[in-house]
mmCIF file of C-alpha atoms in Angstrom:
data_model
loop_
_atom_site.group_PDB
_atom_site.id
_atom_site.type_symbol
_atom_site.label_atom_id
_atom_site.label_comp_id
_atom_site.label_asym_id
_atom_site.label_seq_id
_atom_site.Cartn_x
_atom_site.Cartn_y
_atom_site.Cartn_z
ATOM 1 C CA UNK A 17 -118.955 12.502 -48.971
ATOM 2 C CA UNK A 18 -116.532 13.001 -51.441
ATOM 3 C CA UNK A 19 -118.024 13.630 -54.908
ATOM 4 C CA UNK A 20 -115.047 13.872 -56.911
ATOM 5 C CA UNK A 21 -111.123 13.156 -56.706
ATOM 6 C CA UNK A 22 -110.219 17.065 -56.062
ATOM 7 C CA UNK A 23 -113.156 17.894 -53.311
ATOM 8 C CA UNK A 24 -112.095 19.040 -50.084
ATOM 9 C CA UNK A 25 -113.914 17.782 -46.973
ATOM 10 C CA UNK A 26 -114.157 19.485 -43.873
ATOM 11 C CA UNK A 27 -113.267 17.308 -40.583
ATOM 12 C CA UNK A 28 -113.176 18.171 -37.119
ATOM 13 C CA UNK A 29 -110.556 20.709 -35.532
ATOM 14 C CA UNK A 30 -110.073 22.415 -38.818
ATOM 15 C CA UNK A 31 -108.676 19.554 -40.384
ATOM 16 C CA UNK A 32 -109.396 19.193 -44.038
ATOM 17 C CA UNK A 33 -108.886 15.889 -46.370
ATOM 18 C CA UNK A 34 -108.151 16.330 -49.810
ATOM 19 C CA UNK A 35 -106.587 14.967 -52.843
ATOM 20 C CA UNK A 36 -102.770 15.138 -52.899
ATOM 21 C CA UNK A 37 -101.110 18.131 -54.543
ATOM 22 C CA UNK A 38 -97.296 18.599 -55.586
ATOM 23 C CA UNK A 39 -96.536 20.923 -53.252
ATOM 24 C CA UNK A 40 -97.325 17.871 -50.487
ATOM 25 C CA UNK A 41 -94.769 15.544 -51.785
ATOM 26 C CA UNK A 42 -92.102 16.488 -49.716
ATOM 27 C CA UNK A 43 -94.291 16.660 -46.601
ATOM 28 C CA UNK A 44 -96.145 13.393 -47.526
ATOM 29 C CA UNK A 45 -92.523 11.701 -48.126
ATOM 30 C CA UNK A 46 -91.148 13.176 -44.756
ATOM 31 C CA UNK A 47 -94.392 11.817 -42.918
ATOM 32 C CA UNK A 48 -94.090 8.332 -44.439
ATOM 33 C CA UNK A 49 -90.520 7.990 -43.829
ATOM 34 C CA UNK A 50 -90.891 9.091 -39.939
ATOM 35 C CA UNK A 51 -93.890 6.394 -39.452
ATOM 36 C CA UNK A 52 -92.898 3.582 -41.612
ATOM 37 C CA UNK A 53 -89.639 3.012 -43.334
ATOM 38 C CA UNK A 54 -87.382 5.728 -45.267
ATOM 39 C CA UNK A 55 -88.059 3.701 -48.364
ATOM 40 C CA UNK A 56 -91.631 4.430 -48.331
ATOM 41 C CA UNK A 57 -91.350 8.118 -49.579
ATOM 42 C CA UNK A 58 -89.496 6.822 -52.590
ATOM 43 C CA UNK A 59 -92.575 4.635 -53.240
ATOM 44 C CA UNK A 60 -94.696 7.122 -52.935
ATOM 45 C CA UNK A 61 -93.210 9.250 -55.185
ATOM 46 C CA UNK A 62 -92.813 6.426 -57.656
ATOM 47 C CA UNK A 63 -96.587 5.764 -57.705
ATOM 48 C CA UNK A 64 -97.986 9.378 -57.818
ATOM 49 C CA UNK A 65 -95.515 10.597 -60.477
ATOM 50 C CA UNK A 66 -96.618 7.435 -62.857
ATOM 51 C CA UNK A 67 -99.029 8.298 -65.611
ATOM 52 C CA UNK A 68 -101.128 5.169 -64.663
ATOM 53 C CA UNK A 69 -101.780 6.259 -60.850
ATOM 54 C CA UNK A 70 -101.045 9.950 -60.346
ATOM 55 C CA UNK A 71 -101.771 12.209 -57.704
ATOM 56 C CA UNK A 72 -105.223 11.334 -57.614
ATOM 57 C CA UNK A 73 -104.502 8.207 -56.328
ATOM 58 C CA UNK A 74 -103.446 9.862 -52.939
ATOM 59 C CA UNK A 75 -105.454 11.648 -50.311
ATOM 60 C CA UNK A 76 -103.931 13.897 -47.443
ATOM 61 C CA UNK A 77 -105.543 15.383 -44.211
ATOM 62 C CA UNK A 78 -103.993 18.753 -44.012
ATOM 63 C CA UNK A 79 -103.743 20.919 -40.684
ATOM 64 C CA UNK A 80 -103.072 24.067 -42.800
ATOM 65 C CA UNK A 81 -100.176 23.322 -44.616
ATOM 66 C CA UNK A 82 -98.984 20.383 -42.824
ATOM 67 C CA UNK A 83 -99.849 17.013 -43.988
ATOM 68 C CA UNK A 84 -100.872 15.102 -40.813
ATOM 69 C CA UNK A 85 -102.180 11.766 -42.381
ATOM 70 C CA UNK A 86 -102.158 10.227 -45.900
ATOM 71 C CA UNK A 87 -103.208 7.034 -47.971
ATOM 72 C CA UNK A 88 -102.880 6.107 -51.152
ATOM 73 C CA UNK A 89 -105.242 3.738 -53.679
ATOM 74 C CA UNK A 90 -103.548 1.455 -55.842
ATOM 75 C CA UNK A 91 -105.268 -0.250 -59.011
ATOM 76 C CA UNK A 92 -105.101 -4.177 -59.059
ATOM 77 C CA UNK A 93 -106.945 -7.229 -60.699
ATOM 78 C CA UNK A 94 -107.718 -10.403 -58.972
ATOM 79 C CA UNK A 95 -108.448 -13.083 -61.319
ATOM 80 C CA UNK A 96 -110.704 -16.182 -59.587
ATOM 81 C CA UNK A 97 -111.185 -18.905 -62.237
ATOM 82 C CA UNK A 98 -110.602 -17.066 -65.308
ATOM 83 C CA UNK A 99 -112.979 -14.389 -64.070
ATOM 84 C CA UNK A 100 -111.227 -10.760 -63.969
ATOM 85 C CA UNK A 101 -112.024 -8.875 -61.051
ATOM 86 C CA UNK A 102 -111.060 -5.047 -60.812
ATOM 87 C CA UNK A 103 -109.831 -4.297 -57.424
ATOM 88 C CA UNK A 104 -108.223 -1.618 -55.323
ATOM 89 C CA UNK A 105 -105.308 -1.871 -52.465
ATOM 90 C CA UNK A 106 -104.877 0.859 -50.434
ATOM 91 C CA UNK A 107 -101.102 1.285 -49.497
ATOM 92 C CA UNK A 108 -98.758 4.028 -47.747
ATOM 93 C CA UNK A 109 -101.056 4.737 -44.821
ATOM 94 C CA UNK A 110 -99.763 6.960 -42.197
ATOM 95 C CA UNK A 111 -100.494 9.587 -39.492
ATOM 96 C CA UNK A 112 -98.600 11.924 -37.560
ATOM 97 C CA UNK A 113 -98.335 10.668 -33.724
ATOM 98 C CA UNK A 114 -100.028 14.331 -32.496
ATOM 99 C CA UNK A 115 -102.878 13.641 -34.620
ATOM 100 C CA UNK A 116 -103.600 9.913 -33.666
ATOM 101 C CA UNK A 117 -106.900 8.770 -32.148
ATOM 102 C CA UNK A 118 -109.117 11.546 -34.302
ATOM 103 C CA UNK A 119 -110.724 8.938 -36.635
ATOM 104 C CA UNK A 120 -108.172 10.317 -39.681
ATOM 105 C CA UNK A 121 -107.538 6.836 -41.158
ATOM 106 C CA UNK A 122 -110.976 6.187 -41.284
ATOM 107 C CA UNK A 123 -111.529 8.915 -42.929
ATOM 108 C CA UNK A 124 -109.072 8.414 -45.584
ATOM 109 C CA UNK A 125 -110.308 4.568 -45.968
ATOM 110 C CA UNK A 126 -113.709 5.929 -46.673
ATOM 111 C CA UNK A 127 -112.082 8.189 -49.442
ATOM 112 C CA UNK A 128 -109.965 5.068 -50.579
ATOM 113 C CA UNK A 129 -113.272 2.966 -50.756
ATOM 114 C CA UNK A 130 -115.528 5.640 -52.549
ATOM 115 C CA UNK A 131 -112.698 6.165 -54.892
ATOM 116 C CA UNK A 132 -112.384 2.333 -55.460
ATOM 117 C CA UNK A 133 -116.111 1.995 -56.315
ATOM 118 C CA UNK A 134 -115.810 4.853 -58.784
ATOM 119 C CA UNK A 135 -113.032 3.222 -60.493
ATOM 120 C CA UNK A 136 -114.984 0.123 -60.850
ATOM 121 C CA UNK A 137 -113.305 -2.236 -58.437
ATOM 122 C CA UNK A 138 -115.578 -5.200 -56.933
ATOM 123 C CA UNK A 139 -112.952 -6.102 -54.006
ATOM 124 C CA UNK A 140 -109.864 -4.496 -52.179
ATOM 125 C CA UNK A 141 -107.135 -6.675 -51.178
ATOM 126 C CA UNK A 142 -104.357 -5.251 -48.544
ATOM 127 C CA UNK A 143 -101.498 -6.426 -46.631
ATOM 128 C CA UNK A 144 -102.041 -4.645 -43.037
ATOM 129 C CA UNK A 145 -101.456 -4.925 -39.599
ATOM 130 C CA UNK A 146 -103.182 -7.199 -37.421
ATOM 131 C CA UNK A 147 -106.884 -6.977 -36.951
ATOM 132 C CA UNK A 148 -106.662 -3.236 -37.327
ATOM 133 C CA UNK A 149 -108.017 -2.965 -40.880
ATOM 134 C CA UNK A 150 -111.295 -5.521 -40.301
ATOM 135 C CA UNK A 151 -112.552 -2.123 -38.468
ATOM 136 C CA UNK A 152 -113.106 -1.176 -41.908
ATOM 137 C CA UNK A 153 -114.954 -4.093 -43.139
ATOM 138 C CA UNK A 154 -111.820 -6.223 -44.419
ATOM 139 C CA UNK A 155 -111.860 -9.909 -43.300
ATOM 140 C CA UNK A 156 -108.596 -12.172 -43.605
ATOM 141 C CA UNK A 157 -109.408 -14.796 -46.642
ATOM 142 C CA UNK A 158 -106.341 -15.944 -48.316
ATOM 143 C CA UNK A 159 -103.028 -17.674 -47.225
ATOM 144 C CA UNK A 160 -99.779 -15.771 -47.277
ATOM 145 C CA UNK A 161 -97.117 -18.590 -48.503
ATOM 146 C CA UNK A 162 -94.301 -19.368 -45.859
ATOM 147 C CA UNK A 163 -90.654 -17.931 -46.125
ATOM 148 C CA UNK A 164 -88.864 -21.245 -45.811
ATOM 149 C CA UNK A 165 -85.360 -21.731 -44.678
ATOM 150 C CA UNK A 166 -82.472 -22.756 -47.477
ATOM 151 C CA UNK A 167 -80.540 -25.603 -46.033
ATOM 152 C CA UNK A 168 -78.315 -26.370 -49.025
ATOM 153 C CA UNK A 169 -77.769 -24.758 -52.665
ATOM 154 C CA UNK A 170 -78.130 -26.684 -55.785
ATOM 155 C CA UNK A 171 -74.604 -26.677 -57.823
ATOM 156 C CA UNK A 172 -74.548 -24.017 -60.629
ATOM 157 C CA UNK A 173 -76.119 -24.878 -63.972
ATOM 158 C CA UNK A 174 -73.641 -25.987 -66.833
ATOM 159 C CA UNK A 175 -74.943 -23.673 -69.425
ATOM 160 C CA UNK A 176 -73.935 -19.725 -69.809
ATOM 161 C CA UNK A 177 -75.844 -17.686 -67.610
ATOM 162 C CA UNK A 178 -76.033 -14.444 -65.654
ATOM 163 C CA UNK A 179 -77.937 -13.163 -62.774
ATOM 164 C CA UNK A 180 -78.310 -9.342 -63.440
ATOM 165 C CA UNK A 181 -80.769 -6.451 -62.476
ATOM 166 C CA UNK A 182 -83.703 -6.251 -64.415
ATOM 167 C CA UNK A 183 -84.063 -3.428 -67.105
ATOM 168 C CA UNK A 184 -87.516 -2.052 -68.421
ATOM 169 C CA UNK A 185 -86.989 -4.095 -71.235
ATOM 170 C CA UNK A 186 -87.325 -7.355 -69.311
ATOM 171 C CA UNK A 187 -90.444 -6.739 -68.151
ATOM 172 C CA UNK A 188 -92.355 -8.448 -70.663
ATOM 173 C CA UNK A 189 -90.414 -11.566 -70.125
ATOM 174 C CA UNK A 190 -90.758 -11.361 -66.475
ATOM 175 C CA UNK A 191 -94.478 -11.066 -66.644
ATOM 176 C CA UNK A 192 -94.800 -13.855 -69.012
ATOM 177 C CA UNK A 193 -92.587 -15.962 -66.499
ATOM 178 C CA UNK A 194 -94.983 -14.799 -63.682
ATOM 179 C CA UNK A 195 -98.126 -15.382 -65.813
ATOM 180 C CA UNK A 196 -96.868 -19.044 -66.422
ATOM 181 C CA UNK A 197 -96.070 -19.521 -62.603
ATOM 182 C CA UNK A 198 -99.938 -18.081 -61.861
ATOM 183 C CA UNK A 199 -101.430 -20.546 -64.242
ATOM 184 C CA UNK A 200 -101.561 -23.473 -62.013
ATOM 185 C CA UNK A 201 -103.568 -21.268 -59.091
ATOM 186 C CA UNK A 202 -107.030 -20.799 -58.687
ATOM 187 C CA UNK A 203 -106.993 -17.382 -57.516
ATOM 188 C CA UNK A 204 -104.374 -14.786 -58.617
ATOM 189 C CA UNK A 205 -103.245 -11.330 -58.319
ATOM 190 C CA UNK A 206 -100.270 -10.306 -60.898
ATOM 191 C CA UNK A 207 -98.518 -7.205 -61.076
ATOM 192 C CA UNK A 208 -100.247 -4.514 -62.739
ATOM 193 C CA UNK A 209 -98.095 -2.772 -65.767
ATOM 194 C CA UNK A 210 -97.562 0.260 -63.411
ATOM 195 C CA UNK A 211 -96.469 -1.962 -60.463
ATOM 196 C CA UNK A 212 -93.581 -3.550 -62.669
ATOM 197 C CA UNK A 213 -92.230 0.107 -63.425
ATOM 198 C CA UNK A 214 -92.084 0.915 -59.829
ATOM 199 C CA UNK A 215 -90.261 -2.272 -58.880
ATOM 200 C CA UNK A 216 -87.587 -1.300 -61.248
ATOM 201 C CA UNK A 217 -86.755 1.716 -59.080
ATOM 202 C CA UNK A 218 -88.143 0.312 -55.560
ATOM 203 C CA UNK A 219 -85.396 0.418 -52.860
ATOM 204 C CA UNK A 220 -86.675 -2.118 -50.445
ATOM 205 C CA UNK A 221 -86.546 -4.890 -53.040
ATOM 206 C CA UNK A 222 -84.754 -5.977 -56.373
ATOM 207 C CA UNK A 223 -85.865 -7.712 -59.194
ATOM 208 C CA UNK A 224 -83.318 -9.852 -60.994
ATOM 209 C CA UNK A 225 -83.355 -12.114 -63.958
ATOM 210 C CA UNK A 226 -81.640 -14.953 -64.911
ATOM 211 C CA UNK A 227 -80.276 -14.523 -68.984
ATOM 212 C CA UNK A 228 -79.113 -17.171 -70.893
ATOM 213 C CA UNK A 229 -77.937 -16.346 -74.642
ATOM 214 C CA UNK A 230 -79.752 -13.321 -74.431
ATOM 215 C CA UNK A 231 -82.996 -14.651 -73.423
ATOM 216 C CA UNK A 232 -84.633 -14.280 -69.650
ATOM 217 C CA UNK A 233 -85.137 -18.013 -68.247
ATOM 218 C CA UNK A 234 -85.930 -17.073 -64.621
ATOM 219 C CA UNK A 235 -86.584 -14.155 -62.510
ATOM 220 C CA UNK A 236 -87.132 -13.232 -58.794
ATOM 221 C CA UNK A 237 -87.361 -10.254 -56.529
ATOM 222 C CA UNK A 238 -84.793 -10.146 -53.507
ATOM 223 C CA UNK A 239 -84.425 -7.960 -50.355
ATOM 224 C CA UNK A 240 -81.387 -6.201 -50.179
ATOM 225 C CA UNK A 241 -78.206 -7.380 -48.404
ATOM 226 C CA UNK A 242 -78.417 -7.217 -44.667
ATOM 227 C CA UNK A 243 -78.924 -9.864 -41.865
ATOM 228 C CA UNK A 244 -80.525 -12.170 -44.352
ATOM 229 C CA UNK A 245 -81.919 -12.007 -47.826
ATOM 230 C CA UNK A 246 -85.253 -13.229 -48.896
ATOM 231 C CA UNK A 247 -86.205 -14.323 -52.647
ATOM 232 C CA UNK A 248 -89.560 -14.005 -53.458
ATOM 233 C CA UNK A 249 -92.047 -14.311 -56.615
ATOM 234 C CA UNK A 250 -89.376 -16.551 -58.242
ATOM 235 C CA UNK A 251 -90.499 -17.940 -61.525
ATOM 236 C CA UNK A 252 -88.524 -19.821 -64.111
ATOM 237 C CA UNK A 253 -88.486 -21.617 -67.695
ATOM 238 C CA UNK A 254 -87.890 -24.980 -66.088
ATOM 239 C CA UNK A 255 -86.426 -26.928 -63.015
ATOM 240 C CA UNK A 256 -82.760 -26.316 -64.359
ATOM 241 C CA UNK A 257 -83.254 -22.849 -64.742
ATOM 242 C CA UNK A 258 -85.030 -22.702 -61.207
ATOM 243 C CA UNK A 259 -82.056 -24.519 -59.941
ATOM 244 C CA UNK A 260 -79.611 -22.127 -61.372
ATOM 245 C CA UNK A 261 -81.347 -19.300 -60.145
ATOM 246 C CA UNK A 262 -81.406 -20.244 -56.726
ATOM 247 C CA UNK A 263 -77.508 -21.285 -56.623
ATOM 248 C CA UNK A 264 -76.592 -17.782 -58.169
ATOM 249 C CA UNK A 265 -78.910 -15.601 -55.670
ATOM 250 C CA UNK A 266 -77.455 -18.100 -53.063
ATOM 251 C CA UNK A 267 -73.878 -16.953 -53.994
ATOM 252 C CA UNK A 268 -75.196 -13.386 -53.645
ATOM 253 C CA UNK A 269 -76.192 -13.850 -50.025
ATOM 254 C CA UNK A 270 -72.521 -14.569 -49.249
ATOM 255 C CA UNK A 271 -73.064 -16.554 -45.931
ATOM 256 C CA UNK A 272 -76.008 -14.499 -44.811
ATOM 257 C CA UNK A 273 -79.370 -16.557 -44.019
ATOM 258 C CA UNK A 274 -81.501 -17.068 -46.923
ATOM 259 C CA UNK A 275 -84.856 -17.749 -47.203
ATOM 260 C CA UNK A 276 -87.455 -18.321 -50.376
ATOM 261 C CA UNK A 277 -90.985 -17.860 -50.672
ATOM 262 C CA UNK A 278 -92.657 -21.132 -51.395
ATOM 263 C CA UNK A 279 -94.658 -21.297 -54.268
ATOM 264 C CA UNK A 280 -96.479 -24.993 -53.938
ATOM 265 C CA UNK A 281 -96.889 -26.424 -57.481
ATOM 266 C CA UNK A 282 -94.815 -24.003 -59.889
ATOM 267 C CA UNK A 283 -91.632 -24.859 -61.540
ATOM 268 C CA UNK A 284 -89.418 -23.251 -58.708
ATOM 269 C CA UNK A 285 -91.415 -24.672 -56.042
ATOM 270 C CA UNK A 286 -90.844 -28.325 -57.555
ATOM 271 C CA UNK A 287 -87.201 -27.615 -58.137
ATOM 272 C CA UNK A 288 -86.239 -26.206 -54.879
ATOM 273 C CA UNK A 289 -88.176 -28.800 -52.473
ATOM 274 C CA UNK A 290 -84.966 -30.891 -51.644
ATOM 275 C CA UNK A 291 -83.004 -27.796 -50.800
ATOM 276 C CA UNK A 292 -85.699 -25.973 -48.368
ATOM 277 C CA UNK A 293 -86.622 -26.606 -44.692
ATOM 278 C CA UNK A 294 -90.462 -27.507 -44.617
ATOM 279 C CA UNK A 295 -91.137 -26.738 -41.175
ATOM 280 C CA UNK A 296 -94.788 -26.861 -40.103
ATOM 281 C CA UNK A 297 -96.229 -23.272 -40.058
ATOM 282 C CA UNK A 298 -96.447 -21.707 -36.690
ATOM 283 C CA UNK A 299 -98.722 -18.857 -37.291
ATOM 284 C CA UNK A 300 -101.469 -17.871 -39.547
ATOM 285 C CA UNK A 301 -100.643 -15.301 -42.007
ATOM 286 C CA UNK A 302 -103.164 -14.065 -44.809
ATOM 287 C CA UNK A 303 -104.066 -11.305 -46.889
ATOM 288 C CA UNK A 304 -107.316 -9.071 -46.057
ATOM 289 C CA UNK A 305 -109.826 -8.866 -48.583
ATOM 290 C CA UNK A 306 -112.790 -6.442 -48.665
ATOM 291 C CA UNK A 307 -116.243 -7.093 -50.259
ATOM 292 C CA UNK A 308 -118.045 -3.908 -50.537
ATOM 293 C CA UNK A 309 -121.051 -5.130 -52.543
ATOM 294 C CA UNK A 310 -121.728 -9.073 -52.379
ATOM 295 C CA UNK A 311 -124.662 -8.708 -54.998
ATOM 296 C CA UNK A 312 -122.546 -7.178 -57.838
ATOM 297 C CA UNK A 313 -119.076 -9.530 -56.705
ATOM 298 C CA UNK A 314 -121.710 -12.537 -57.188
ATOM 299 C CA UNK A 315 -123.117 -11.131 -60.481
ATOM 300 C CA UNK A 316 -119.699 -10.911 -61.810
ATOM 301 C CA UNK A 317 -118.942 -14.892 -60.788
ATOM 302 C CA UNK A 318 -121.788 -16.334 -62.367
ATOM 303 C CA UNK A 319 -119.695 -17.686 -65.468
ATOM 304 C CA UNK A 320 -117.437 -19.295 -62.854
ATOM 305 C CA UNK A 321 -120.529 -20.712 -60.853
ATOM 306 C CA UNK A 322 -122.109 -22.377 -63.963
ATOM 307 C CA UNK A 323 -118.959 -23.981 -65.163
ATOM 308 C CA UNK A 324 -118.331 -25.444 -61.689
ATOM 309 C CA UNK A 325 -122.244 -26.869 -61.360
ATOM 310 C CA UNK A 326 -121.485 -28.088 -64.929
ATOM 311 C CA UNK A 327 -118.304 -29.744 -63.819
ATOM 312 C CA UNK A 328 -120.212 -31.089 -60.942
ATOM 313 C CA UNK A 329 -122.774 -32.492 -63.309
ATOM 314 C CA UNK A 330 -125.419 -30.935 -60.930
ATOM 315 C CA UNK A 331 -128.606 -29.780 -62.569
ATOM 316 C CA UNK A 332 -130.713 -27.452 -60.605
ATOM 317 C CA UNK A 333 -132.707 -26.175 -63.731
ATOM 318 C CA UNK A 334 -135.829 -23.962 -62.510
ATOM 319 C CA UNK A 335 -134.373 -23.531 -58.843
ATOM 320 C CA UNK A 336 -132.692 -20.797 -57.366
ATOM 321 C CA UNK A 337 -129.211 -20.544 -55.735
ATOM 322 C CA UNK A 338 -130.126 -18.700 -52.503
ATOM 323 C CA UNK A 339 -126.976 -17.404 -50.490
ATOM 324 C CA UNK A 340 -128.025 -15.452 -47.509
ATOM 325 C CA UNK A 341 -125.672 -13.229 -45.279
ATOM 326 C CA UNK A 342 -128.580 -12.978 -42.760
ATOM 327 C CA UNK A 343 -128.675 -9.567 -43.210
ATOM 328 C CA UNK A 344 -129.500 -9.730 -46.600
ATOM 329 C CA UNK A 345 -129.940 -12.753 -49.104
ATOM 330 C CA UNK A 346 -129.298 -13.066 -52.903
ATOM 331 C CA UNK A 347 -130.943 -15.422 -55.333
ATOM 332 C CA UNK A 348 -129.115 -16.983 -58.637
ATOM 333 C CA UNK A 349 -131.708 -18.510 -61.039
ATOM 334 C CA UNK A 350 -130.624 -21.351 -62.420
ATOM 335 C CA UNK A 351 -132.080 -21.321 -65.975
ATOM 336 C CA UNK A 352 -131.933 -23.760 -68.641
ATOM 337 C CA UNK A 353 -128.997 -21.739 -70.712
ATOM 338 C CA UNK A 354 -127.071 -20.688 -67.559
ATOM 339 C CA UNK A 355 -127.746 -18.604 -64.428
ATOM 340 C CA UNK A 356 -129.568 -15.806 -64.296
ATOM 341 C CA UNK A 357 -128.959 -12.157 -62.834
ATOM 342 C CA UNK A 358 -128.481 -11.859 -58.993
ATOM 343 C CA UNK A 359 -131.582 -10.872 -57.157
ATOM 344 C CA UNK A 360 -130.997 -9.080 -53.679
ATOM 345 C CA UNK A 361 -133.538 -9.263 -50.845
ATOM 346 C CA UNK A 362 -133.872 -8.520 -47.556
ATOM 347 C CA UNK A 363 -132.863 -10.430 -44.051
ATOM 348 C CA UNK A 364 -133.111 -14.209 -44.253
ATOM 349 C CA UNK A 365 -132.609 -15.737 -41.098
ATOM 350 C CA UNK A 366 -133.119 -19.430 -42.068
ATOM 351 C CA UNK A 367 -132.036 -19.949 -45.565
ATOM 352 C CA UNK A 368 -131.943 -23.777 -45.363
ATOM 353 C CA UNK A 369 -135.700 -23.929 -45.093
ATOM 354 C CA UNK A 370 -135.404 -22.881 -48.885
ATOM 355 C CA UNK A 371 -132.749 -25.308 -49.869
ATOM 356 C CA UNK A 372 -130.084 -22.236 -49.536
ATOM 357 C CA UNK A 373 -127.039 -21.862 -47.420
ATOM 358 C CA UNK A 374 -126.029 -19.175 -44.943
ATOM 359 C CA UNK A 375 -122.607 -17.206 -44.704
ATOM 360 C CA UNK A 376 -122.005 -14.764 -42.258
ATOM 361 C CA UNK A 377 -120.778 -11.740 -44.021
ATOM 362 C CA UNK A 378 -117.307 -11.528 -42.453
ATOM 363 C CA UNK A 379 -116.927 -15.086 -44.140
ATOM 364 C CA UNK A 380 -117.826 -14.468 -47.286
ATOM 365 C CA UNK A 381 -114.529 -13.585 -48.552
ATOM 366 C CA UNK A 382 -112.689 -16.518 -47.095
ATOM 367 C CA UNK A 383 -115.523 -18.561 -49.358
ATOM 368 C CA UNK A 384 -114.825 -16.487 -52.451
ATOM 369 C CA UNK A 385 -111.251 -16.536 -52.482
ATOM 370 C CA UNK A 386 -109.780 -18.777 -49.728
ATOM 371 C CA UNK A 387 -108.390 -22.272 -49.006
ATOM 372 C CA UNK A 388 -111.334 -23.760 -47.028
ATOM 373 C CA UNK A 389 -114.144 -23.873 -49.342
ATOM 374 C CA UNK A 390 -117.467 -24.360 -48.237
ATOM 375 C CA UNK A 391 -117.015 -27.808 -46.723
ATOM 376 C CA UNK A 392 -114.051 -26.460 -44.603
ATOM 377 C CA UNK A 393 -115.691 -23.156 -43.557
ATOM 378 C CA UNK A 394 -118.957 -25.403 -42.127
ATOM 379 C CA UNK A 395 -116.581 -27.328 -39.984
ATOM 380 C CA UNK A 396 -115.296 -24.090 -38.178
ATOM 381 C CA UNK A 397 -117.931 -21.885 -38.559
ATOM 382 C CA UNK A 398 -121.499 -22.328 -37.100
ATOM 383 C CA UNK A 399 -122.917 -19.536 -39.242
ATOM 384 C CA UNK A 400 -121.717 -21.019 -42.521
ATOM 385 C CA UNK A 401 -124.029 -24.090 -43.424
ATOM 386 C CA UNK A 402 -126.569 -25.563 -46.518
ATOM 387 C CA UNK A 403 -129.506 -27.467 -46.749
ATOM 388 C CA UNK A 404 -127.788 -28.675 -49.986
ATOM 389 C CA UNK A 405 -124.462 -29.263 -49.048
ATOM 390 C CA UNK A 406 -123.939 -30.889 -52.503
ATOM 391 C CA UNK A 407 -124.589 -27.916 -54.345
ATOM 392 C CA UNK A 408 -122.523 -25.401 -52.331
ATOM 393 C CA UNK A 409 -119.446 -27.438 -51.806
ATOM 394 C CA UNK A 410 -119.262 -27.599 -55.895
ATOM 395 C CA UNK A 411 -120.107 -23.796 -55.928
ATOM 396 C CA UNK A 412 -117.522 -23.002 -53.572
ATOM 397 C CA UNK A 413 -114.361 -25.400 -53.539
ATOM 398 C CA UNK A 414 -111.006 -25.136 -51.579
ATOM 399 C CA UNK A 415 -108.907 -22.832 -53.481
ATOM 400 C CA UNK A 416 -105.324 -22.236 -54.167
ATOM 401 C CA UNK A 417 -104.140 -18.813 -54.351
ATOM 402 C CA UNK A 418 -100.790 -16.756 -55.547
ATOM 403 C CA UNK A 419 -100.565 -12.910 -55.001
ATOM 404 C CA UNK A 420 -98.154 -10.421 -56.275
ATOM 405 C CA UNK A 421 -98.423 -6.985 -54.571
ATOM 406 C CA UNK A 422 -96.038 -4.030 -54.370
ATOM 407 C CA UNK A 423 -95.022 -4.545 -50.784
ATOM 408 C CA UNK A 424 -93.629 -8.017 -49.500
ATOM 409 C CA UNK A 425 -95.729 -9.618 -46.920
ATOM 410 C CA UNK A 426 -92.547 -10.531 -44.721
#
């Protein structure tokens, strides 16, 4: 167990897991560049030299002075129906090829999850390689939107606008545009204040803004010139600004293939519909979510559950809402003036007998954050079911989501 951020933990074969130190930075950068992308070293330095994160956000496994494995924990926030959930995101994970297969990533994930819990995080979110992070309690939960091909570009707007690289002074305007774009989604993860700063110096993507008369009216995140250009996180004041943004970014592409991440229902999503190839999704792509403490998370979500019950016109006063993950179960008393605190008990194999719901533990994240809702999950998972279907369908509806992360999942 790691008792504090600076404690060193001995591992097998004389290896040691500890917090990163200034002398480790070049070695961490070299490892990240070797096992990932050259830009990863830049990204790591941006994080650990930022006052909001610092070296305590990063851990390493060392063999003497040699850094042989590393991981970094970022502070995030996931919002569900207006309830704000402190969250963590593990990034910049790498292990030297000579040291693979020794459980070093498992040890680092344990460090990250302990640090995350100490920082009050109720969930962890991640973009990760297929299946691997399910070994550490993560499950697929939130759909990643498609990147669609641009078939044609709109004509430039008639107003006097300029597309330029974003500057630090643009952060409030960009954040406001993103907040407006995310306002129509049930589940959101905005960029943190620190992440906005990192993205301005990030080398694997660029932040751009569309400016008119000194006012930022649209923004996007683009990949650098190459064989193709990706436009992500696009947000605009109105549809005219959105079309002008696509036109001017398209001009930057200069004949390259151009793709845009479709944010359904947003200003840019609506304005760009006619210019995109809306081909059917071929493969499932989802963000990972980890729920370390189901009771704590359910307890934080009580105001949202109360609101959903009221909206559905359901009165279950005097009863308990019972949710069993089979190895444990959670009761939420329905009181005259709201929902009582969550009470957790032991294994419950047949929750239907008490009017409750059964939710396999590996489906809890999908239930709380995903697009299927209770009704959809019951159609595809035999171990998600309820005696009172009306109640649980109201408590756990289908959700839309929009996630902004340090790395683009494309």
